[in-house]
Short mmCIF file of C-alpha atoms in Angstrom, two decimals:
data_model
loop_
_atom_site.label_atom_id
_atom_site.label_comp_id
_atom_site.label_asym_id
_atom_site.label_seq_id
_atom_site.Cartn_x
_atom_site.Cartn_y
_atom_site.Cartn_z
CA MET A 775 -8.48 -3.74 5.25
CA ALA A 776 -6.27 -4.50 2.25
CA ALA A 777 -2.60 -4.65 2.53
CA ALA A 778 -0.52 -3.42 -0.23
CA SER A 779 -0.29 -6.09 -2.86
CA SER A 780 1.96 -4.44 -5.45
CA PRO A 781 5.58 -3.36 -5.45
CA THR A 782 6.22 -0.16 -3.48
CA SER A 783 6.74 3.18 -5.10
CA PRO A 784 10.00 5.15 -4.78
CA PRO A 785 10.26 7.95 -2.11
CA PRO A 786 10.25 11.59 -3.33
CA PRO A 787 13.56 12.91 -4.63
CA PRO A 788 15.31 15.78 -2.78
CA ALA A 789 13.60 19.01 -3.15
CA THR A 790 16.01 20.70 -5.50
CA ASP A 791 15.48 22.81 -8.69
CA ALA A 792 17.96 20.70 -10.61
CA ALA A 793 20.04 17.59 -10.22
CA ALA A 794 23.32 18.04 -8.59
CA PRO A 795 26.33 17.88 -10.94
CA GLY A 796 27.00 14.29 -11.96
CA LEU A 797 23.74 12.95 -10.46
CA PRO A 798 20.73 11.74 -12.53
CA ASP A 799 17.88 14.14 -12.62
CA LEU A 800 14.90 12.29 -11.02
CA SER A 801 12.37 15.05 -11.23
CA ILE A 802 10.81 13.72 -14.46
CA PRO A 803 10.77 10.06 -13.30
CA TYR A 804 9.19 11.03 -10.00
CA ASP A 805 6.57 13.05 -11.68
CA LEU A 806 5.65 10.23 -14.03
CA ALA A 807 5.56 7.74 -11.04
CA THR A 808 3.35 9.89 -8.91
CA ARG A 809 0.86 10.17 -11.81
CA GLY A 810 0.92 6.42 -12.41
CA GLN A 811 2.32 6.78 -15.92
CA TRP A 812 4.48 3.76 -15.67
CA GLN A 813 4.69 2.96 -19.46
CA ALA A 814 5.88 6.52 -20.04
CA LEU A 815 8.39 6.21 -17.17
CA LEU A 816 9.66 2.90 -18.64
CA SER A 817 10.20 4.56 -22.01
CA HIS A 818 11.96 7.57 -20.34
CA LEU A 819 14.43 5.19 -18.67
CA SER A 820 14.93 3.00 -21.71
CA HIS A 821 18.76 3.61 -21.76
CA PRO A 822 20.02 3.46 -18.16
CA ALA A 823 23.35 2.07 -19.47
CA HIS A 824 24.04 5.61 -20.70
CA ALA A 825 24.22 6.92 -17.12
CA PRO A 826 27.88 8.05 -16.43
CA HIS A 827 28.30 6.31 -13.04
CA PRO A 828 27.70 2.61 -12.19
CA HIS A 829 25.64 3.52 -9.08
CA HIS A 830 23.45 5.84 -11.13
CA ARG A 831 22.85 3.07 -13.65
CA LEU A 832 21.72 0.85 -10.77
CA LEU A 833 19.30 3.57 -9.54
CA LEU A 834 17.78 4.02 -12.97
CA SER A 835 17.65 0.28 -13.53
CA ALA A 836 15.75 -0.01 -10.16
CA LEU A 837 13.15 2.49 -11.50
CA SER A 838 12.86 0.54 -14.73
CA ALA A 839 12.29 -2.72 -12.76
CA LEU A 840 9.69 -0.92 -10.58
CA SER A 841 7.92 0.23 -13.73
CA LEU A 842 7.89 -3.32 -15.16
CA ALA A 843 6.49 -4.66 -11.89
CA LYS A 844 3.81 -2.01 -11.74
CA LEU A 845 2.81 -3.07 -15.24
CA ARG A 846 2.59 -6.64 -13.98
CA ARG A 847 5.54 -7.68 -16.18
CA PHE A 848 7.06 -9.49 -13.25
CA THR A 849 9.18 -11.95 -15.24
CA ASP A 850 10.69 -8.97 -17.20
CA ALA A 851 11.40 -7.09 -14.01
CA ALA A 852 13.12 -10.21 -12.43
CA ALA A 853 15.17 -10.63 -15.48
CA LEU A 854 16.32 -7.04 -15.46
CA LEU A 855 17.38 -7.29 -11.83
CA ALA A 856 19.15 -10.58 -12.53
CA SER A 857 21.18 -8.92 -15.32
CA LEU A 858 22.59 -6.22 -13.02
CA HIS A 859 26.18 -6.72 -11.86
CA PRO A 860 26.91 -4.09 -9.11
CA ASP A 861 30.43 -2.68 -9.25
CA PRO A 862 32.42 -3.76 -6.11
CA ALA A 863 33.94 -0.31 -6.05
CA CYS A 864 30.52 1.30 -5.71
CA PRO A 865 28.29 1.61 -2.66
CA PRO A 866 25.68 -1.11 -2.01
CA PRO A 867 22.78 -1.26 -4.45
CA PRO A 868 19.84 0.97 -3.77
CA PHE A 869 17.31 -0.26 -1.30
CA LEU A 870 14.64 -0.28 -3.99
CA ILE A 871 16.58 -2.90 -5.93
CA ARG A 872 17.05 -5.00 -2.91
CA LEU A 873 13.27 -4.81 -1.97
CA LEU A 874 12.20 -5.62 -5.56
CA HIS A 875 14.61 -8.46 -5.66
CA ALA A 876 13.03 -9.82 -2.57
CA ILE A 877 9.25 -9.37 -3.34
CA LEU A 878 9.18 -10.20 -6.98
CA PRO A 879 9.17 -13.91 -6.43
CA LEU A 880 5.81 -13.52 -4.74
CA PHE A 881 4.30 -12.62 -8.13
CA LEU A 882 6.04 -15.28 -10.19
CA PRO A 883 5.08 -17.20 -7.93
CA ASP A 884 7.82 -18.56 -5.75
CA ARG A 885 6.77 -17.85 -2.21
CA PRO A 886 9.61 -19.82 -0.43
CA LEU A 887 12.22 -17.80 -2.38
CA ALA A 888 10.44 -14.54 -1.62
CA LEU A 889 10.22 -15.28 2.11
CA ASP A 890 13.87 -16.27 2.27
CA ARG A 891 14.92 -13.03 0.49
CA LEU A 892 12.62 -10.90 2.64
CA PHE A 893 13.90 -12.27 5.94
CA THR A 894 17.46 -11.88 4.63
CA LEU A 895 16.78 -8.25 3.70
CA LEU A 896 15.16 -7.63 7.14
CA SER A 897 18.19 -9.04 8.84
CA SER A 898 20.59 -6.93 6.74
CA VAL A 899 18.55 -3.77 7.60
CA ARG A 900 18.70 -4.44 11.26
CA ALA A 901 22.41 -5.22 11.16
CA ARG A 902 23.30 -1.76 9.82
CA SER A 903 25.23 0.56 12.06
CA ASP A 904 22.65 3.29 11.30
CA ALA A 905 19.72 1.12 11.81
CA GLY A 906 18.24 3.62 14.26
CA HIS A 907 18.07 6.38 11.60
CA PRO A 908 14.43 7.20 10.86
CA GLU A 909 14.68 6.19 7.18
CA TRP A 910 16.12 2.77 8.00
CA ARG A 911 13.50 2.25 10.84
CA ARG A 912 10.88 2.98 8.22
CA ARG A 913 12.35 0.45 5.86
CA ASP A 914 12.61 -2.07 8.69
CA ALA A 915 8.86 -1.64 9.42
CA LEU A 916 8.07 -1.92 5.64
CA VAL A 917 9.81 -5.21 5.21
CA ALA A 918 8.51 -6.65 8.42
CA SER A 919 4.93 -5.53 7.54
CA LEU A 920 5.22 -7.14 4.11
CA LEU A 921 6.27 -10.46 5.76
CA ALA A 922 3.38 -10.19 8.28
CA ALA A 923 0.82 -9.50 5.57
CA ASP A 924 2.05 -12.51 3.61
CA HIS A 925 1.86 -14.83 6.67
CA LEU A 926 -1.57 -13.53 7.56
CA ALA A 927 -2.73 -14.24 4.05
CA HIS A 928 -1.58 -17.82 4.37
CA ARG A 929 -3.16 -18.15 7.86
CA GLU A 930 0.27 -18.52 9.51
CA PHE A 931 -0.97 -16.44 12.43
CA ASP A 932 1.69 -17.17 14.97
CA VAL A 933 4.56 -15.90 12.70
CA ALA A 934 2.44 -12.91 11.65
CA LEU A 935 1.63 -11.88 15.13
CA ALA A 936 5.22 -12.33 16.29
CA LEU A 937 6.38 -10.02 13.42
CA LEU A 938 3.75 -7.38 14.24
CA ALA A 939 4.46 -7.50 17.93
CA ASP A 940 8.16 -6.94 17.14
CA ILE A 941 7.33 -3.95 15.00
CA ALA A 942 5.13 -2.59 17.86
CA ALA A 943 7.99 -3.14 20.25
CA ARG A 944 10.49 -1.27 17.93
CA GLU A 945 8.08 1.61 17.22
CA PRO A 946 6.15 1.99 20.43
CA GLY A 947 5.09 5.63 19.61
CA ASP A 948 3.67 5.04 16.17
CA PRO A 949 -0.15 4.52 16.27
CA VAL A 950 -0.36 3.51 12.62
CA LEU A 951 2.06 0.62 13.13
CA LEU A 952 0.57 -0.28 16.55
CA SER A 953 -2.85 -0.46 14.93
CA ARG A 954 -1.70 -3.30 12.55
CA LEU A 955 -1.35 -5.69 15.51
CA ALA A 956 -4.99 -4.90 16.44
CA TYR A 957 -6.15 -5.53 12.87
CA ALA A 958 -4.44 -8.91 12.87
CA HIS A 959 -6.10 -9.94 16.06
CA LEU A 960 -9.50 -8.88 14.55
CA GLN A 961 -8.75 -10.95 11.55
CA ILE A 962 -8.10 -14.07 13.49
CA GLY A 963 -11.08 -13.46 15.73
CA ASN A 964 -9.25 -12.58 18.97
CA LEU A 965 -11.50 -9.77 19.92
CA ALA A 966 -10.21 -9.28 23.43
CA ALA A 967 -6.65 -8.83 22.18
CA ALA A 968 -7.84 -6.58 19.43
CA SER A 969 -9.71 -4.31 21.90
CA ALA A 970 -6.65 -4.19 24.21
CA ALA A 971 -4.46 -3.19 21.31
CA PHE A 972 -6.89 -0.54 20.17
CA ARG A 973 -7.01 1.05 23.75
CA HIS A 974 -3.20 1.00 23.82
CA VAL A 975 -3.24 2.86 20.44
CA GLU A 976 -5.54 5.48 21.80
CA SER A 977 -3.32 6.08 24.86
CA VAL A 978 -0.26 6.35 22.66
CA ALA A 979 -1.98 8.86 20.34
CA ALA A 980 -3.25 10.85 23.28
CA ALA A 981 0.24 11.13 24.70
CA GLY A 982 1.77 12.31 21.36
CA GLU A 983 2.85 15.88 20.52
CA ASP A 984 -0.26 16.39 18.30
CA PRO A 985 -3.20 14.15 19.51
CA ALA A 986 -5.40 15.40 16.79
CA ARG A 987 -3.03 14.12 14.12
CA HIS A 988 -4.42 10.54 14.31
CA ALA A 989 -8.10 11.42 14.87
CA ASN A 990 -9.15 9.65 11.70
CA LEU A 991 -7.16 6.62 12.43
CA LEU A 992 -8.74 6.33 15.89
CA ALA A 993 -12.19 6.89 14.46
CA ARG A 994 -11.62 4.14 11.84
CA ASN A 995 -10.34 1.82 14.59
CA ARG A 996 -13.60 2.42 16.59
CA ALA A 997 -15.69 1.84 13.50
CA LEU A 998 -14.00 -1.65 13.00
CA GLU A 999 -14.95 -2.50 16.60
CA PHE A 1000 -18.58 -1.40 15.90
CA ILE A 1001 -18.61 -3.52 12.73
CA VAL A 1002 -17.53 -6.57 14.67
CA ALA A 1003 -20.42 -5.86 17.05
CA LYS A 1004 -22.69 -5.47 14.03
CA ASP A 1005 -23.54 -1.89 15.06
CA TYR A 1006 -23.33 -0.56 11.52
CA ALA A 1007 -25.07 2.76 12.30
CA ALA A 1008 -22.39 3.61 14.85
CA ALA A 1009 -19.67 2.58 12.37
CA VAL A 1010 -21.21 4.80 9.76
CA ARG A 1011 -21.10 7.77 12.19
CA GLU A 1012 -17.41 7.20 12.82
CA TYR A 1013 -16.67 7.02 9.09
CA GLU A 1014 -18.73 10.20 8.42
CA ASN A 1015 -16.67 12.02 11.03
CA CYS A 1016 -13.53 10.81 9.12
CA ILE A 1017 -14.89 11.97 5.83
CA GLU A 1018 -15.85 15.36 7.22
CA ALA A 1019 -12.28 15.87 8.41
CA ASP A 1020 -10.76 14.38 5.21
CA PRO A 1021 -13.06 14.01 2.17
CA ALA A 1022 -10.27 12.02 0.48
CA ASP A 1023 -10.12 9.34 3.13
CA ALA A 1024 -10.69 6.40 0.82
CA VAL A 1025 -10.78 3.80 3.60
CA ALA A 1026 -13.54 5.61 5.38
CA LEU A 1027 -15.54 6.14 2.24
CA ASN A 1028 -15.25 2.50 1.19
CA ASN A 1029 -16.05 1.11 4.64
CA LYS A 1030 -18.94 3.51 5.05
CA ALA A 1031 -20.48 2.18 1.76
CA LEU A 1032 -20.02 -1.43 3.11
CA CYS A 1033 -21.71 -0.64 6.32
CA LEU A 1034 -24.68 0.90 4.45
CA MET A 1035 -24.84 -2.31 2.29
CA TYR A 1036 -24.80 -4.48 5.43
CA SER A 1037 -27.66 -2.23 6.71
CA ARG A 1038 -29.56 -3.14 3.51
CA ASP A 1039 -29.29 0.43 2.26
CA LEU A 1040 -27.81 -0.52 -1.08
CA GLY A 1041 -28.81 2.64 -2.91
CA ASP A 1042 -27.05 4.94 -0.53
CA ALA A 1043 -23.99 2.63 -0.53
CA ILE A 1044 -23.70 2.90 -4.26
CA LYS A 1045 -24.09 6.73 -4.01
CA VAL A 1046 -21.19 6.89 -1.56
CA LEU A 1047 -18.80 5.05 -3.76
CA GLU A 1048 -19.91 6.78 -7.01
CA GLY A 1049 -19.65 10.07 -5.30
CA ALA A 1050 -16.16 9.32 -4.00
CA LEU A 1051 -15.03 8.35 -7.50
CA GLU A 1052 -16.42 11.51 -8.89
CA ARG A 1053 -15.17 13.94 -6.20
CA VAL A 1054 -11.80 12.48 -5.27
CA PRO A 1055 -10.82 10.05 -8.07
CA THR A 1056 -7.11 10.19 -7.30
CA ALA A 1057 -7.70 8.84 -3.70
CA ALA A 1058 -10.77 6.66 -4.31
CA LEU A 1059 -9.90 5.00 -7.63
CA ASN A 1060 -8.44 1.78 -6.32
CA GLU A 1061 -9.30 -1.87 -7.00
CA THR A 1062 -10.90 -2.46 -3.62
CA VAL A 1063 -13.46 0.39 -4.14
CA VAL A 1064 -14.17 -0.81 -7.78
CA VAL A 1065 -14.67 -4.42 -6.74
CA ASN A 1066 -17.11 -3.40 -4.00
CA LEU A 1067 -18.98 -0.96 -6.29
CA CYS A 1068 -19.35 -3.66 -9.03
CA SER A 1069 -20.60 -6.18 -6.42
CA MET A 1070 -23.22 -3.61 -5.38
CA TYR A 1071 -24.24 -3.04 -9.05
CA GLU A 1072 -24.69 -6.84 -9.43
CA LEU A 1073 -26.97 -6.92 -6.42
CA ALA A 1074 -28.92 -3.75 -7.31
CA PHE A 1075 -29.39 -3.79 -11.11
CA VAL A 1076 -30.70 -6.34 -13.61
CA ASN A 1077 -28.65 -4.68 -16.29
CA HIS A 1078 -25.59 -4.51 -14.14
CA GLY A 1079 -23.43 -5.49 -17.18
CA GLU A 1080 -24.25 -2.20 -18.92
CA VAL A 1081 -23.53 -0.18 -15.75
CA LYS A 1082 -20.26 -1.91 -15.09
CA ARG A 1083 -19.24 -1.38 -18.79
CA SER A 1084 -19.79 2.40 -18.33
CA LEU A 1085 -17.66 2.30 -15.23
CA ALA A 1086 -14.99 0.34 -17.01
CA GLU A 1087 -14.86 2.89 -19.92
CA TRP A 1088 -14.47 5.74 -17.36
CA ILE A 1089 -11.71 3.85 -15.58
CA ALA A 1090 -9.86 3.26 -18.86
CA ARG A 1091 -9.72 7.02 -19.44
CA VAL A 1092 -8.55 8.11 -15.94
CA ALA A 1093 -6.83 5.24 -14.21
CA PRO A 1094 -3.04 4.95 -13.89
CA ASP A 1095 -1.18 2.41 -15.95
CA ASP A 1096 -0.89 -0.12 -13.07
CA PHE A 1097 -4.69 -0.20 -12.33
CA ASP A 1098 -5.94 -3.83 -12.50
CA THR A 1099 -9.02 -3.43 -14.75
CA SER A 1100 -10.09 -7.12 -14.09
CA CYS A 1101 -11.54 -5.87 -10.83
CA THR A 1102 -14.68 -4.81 -12.80
CA ARG A 1103 -15.31 -8.48 -13.52
CA MET A 1104 -16.39 -7.72 -17.10
#
């Protein structure tokens, strides 16, 4: 299970045919962002100062900073944000600017500064009069999850578990968020707590308006428990159910391949990942899948360098601009 490790992408713009009078048209930037064309987006936004309204300039600058961060130009992104001077007469800066301002130090790296800014941002989100609005609740969970993931990565388990428990208390009806607490318990080896959390997730999902909506999530959760018990065949069956329901379930595809590898079926494991990249490249082409596939190549082939080179050449043709090609270990 890999947490997101790169700056977040912007939400979709309102579904309108054209920008409202006086507002910047975000249809082209959004299209470029969804296709991962961050260099083109950066060029498209090269003159945000030409926007007629200060708040619009801030919004376009935020998208420019996001593009720089996606291209791993973290110092440039931080410098761009530092150069902004919000107009006191304007509304507060867009949430994207505040989030980027908080998380960029993680990549510079200046972890203490990032943690301070993230906790400050979390407090400001929760202090809003409209903090109960679904969008601000989503942002609350996003910031808290980023903090929890960082503390887990640094083995600061008490803080991470407290953050995840708080998310669960604030969003008691969201099986996706509730599952994160179970994953953390699995990561630190508290199997009893993880099992209890998974059972709670199942009960919440069953009581929801559409119990089938989270079928793949529940199957992946069961598969994780089978993996912990070293019952890889049972885990593979759960992942196959997920893939049958959603052929683009990249987590299930990746983890099925890992279970096959653990079962010493390296050939089929490679076929699963190669097939995923061929059939659903938009979903499956991520660094985790490629790292695992390259590791399998190294185990399976004497000439793994040539095989990985072919993979790297294909990735160079189809991958988005922010794809980290170092994952091929060439």
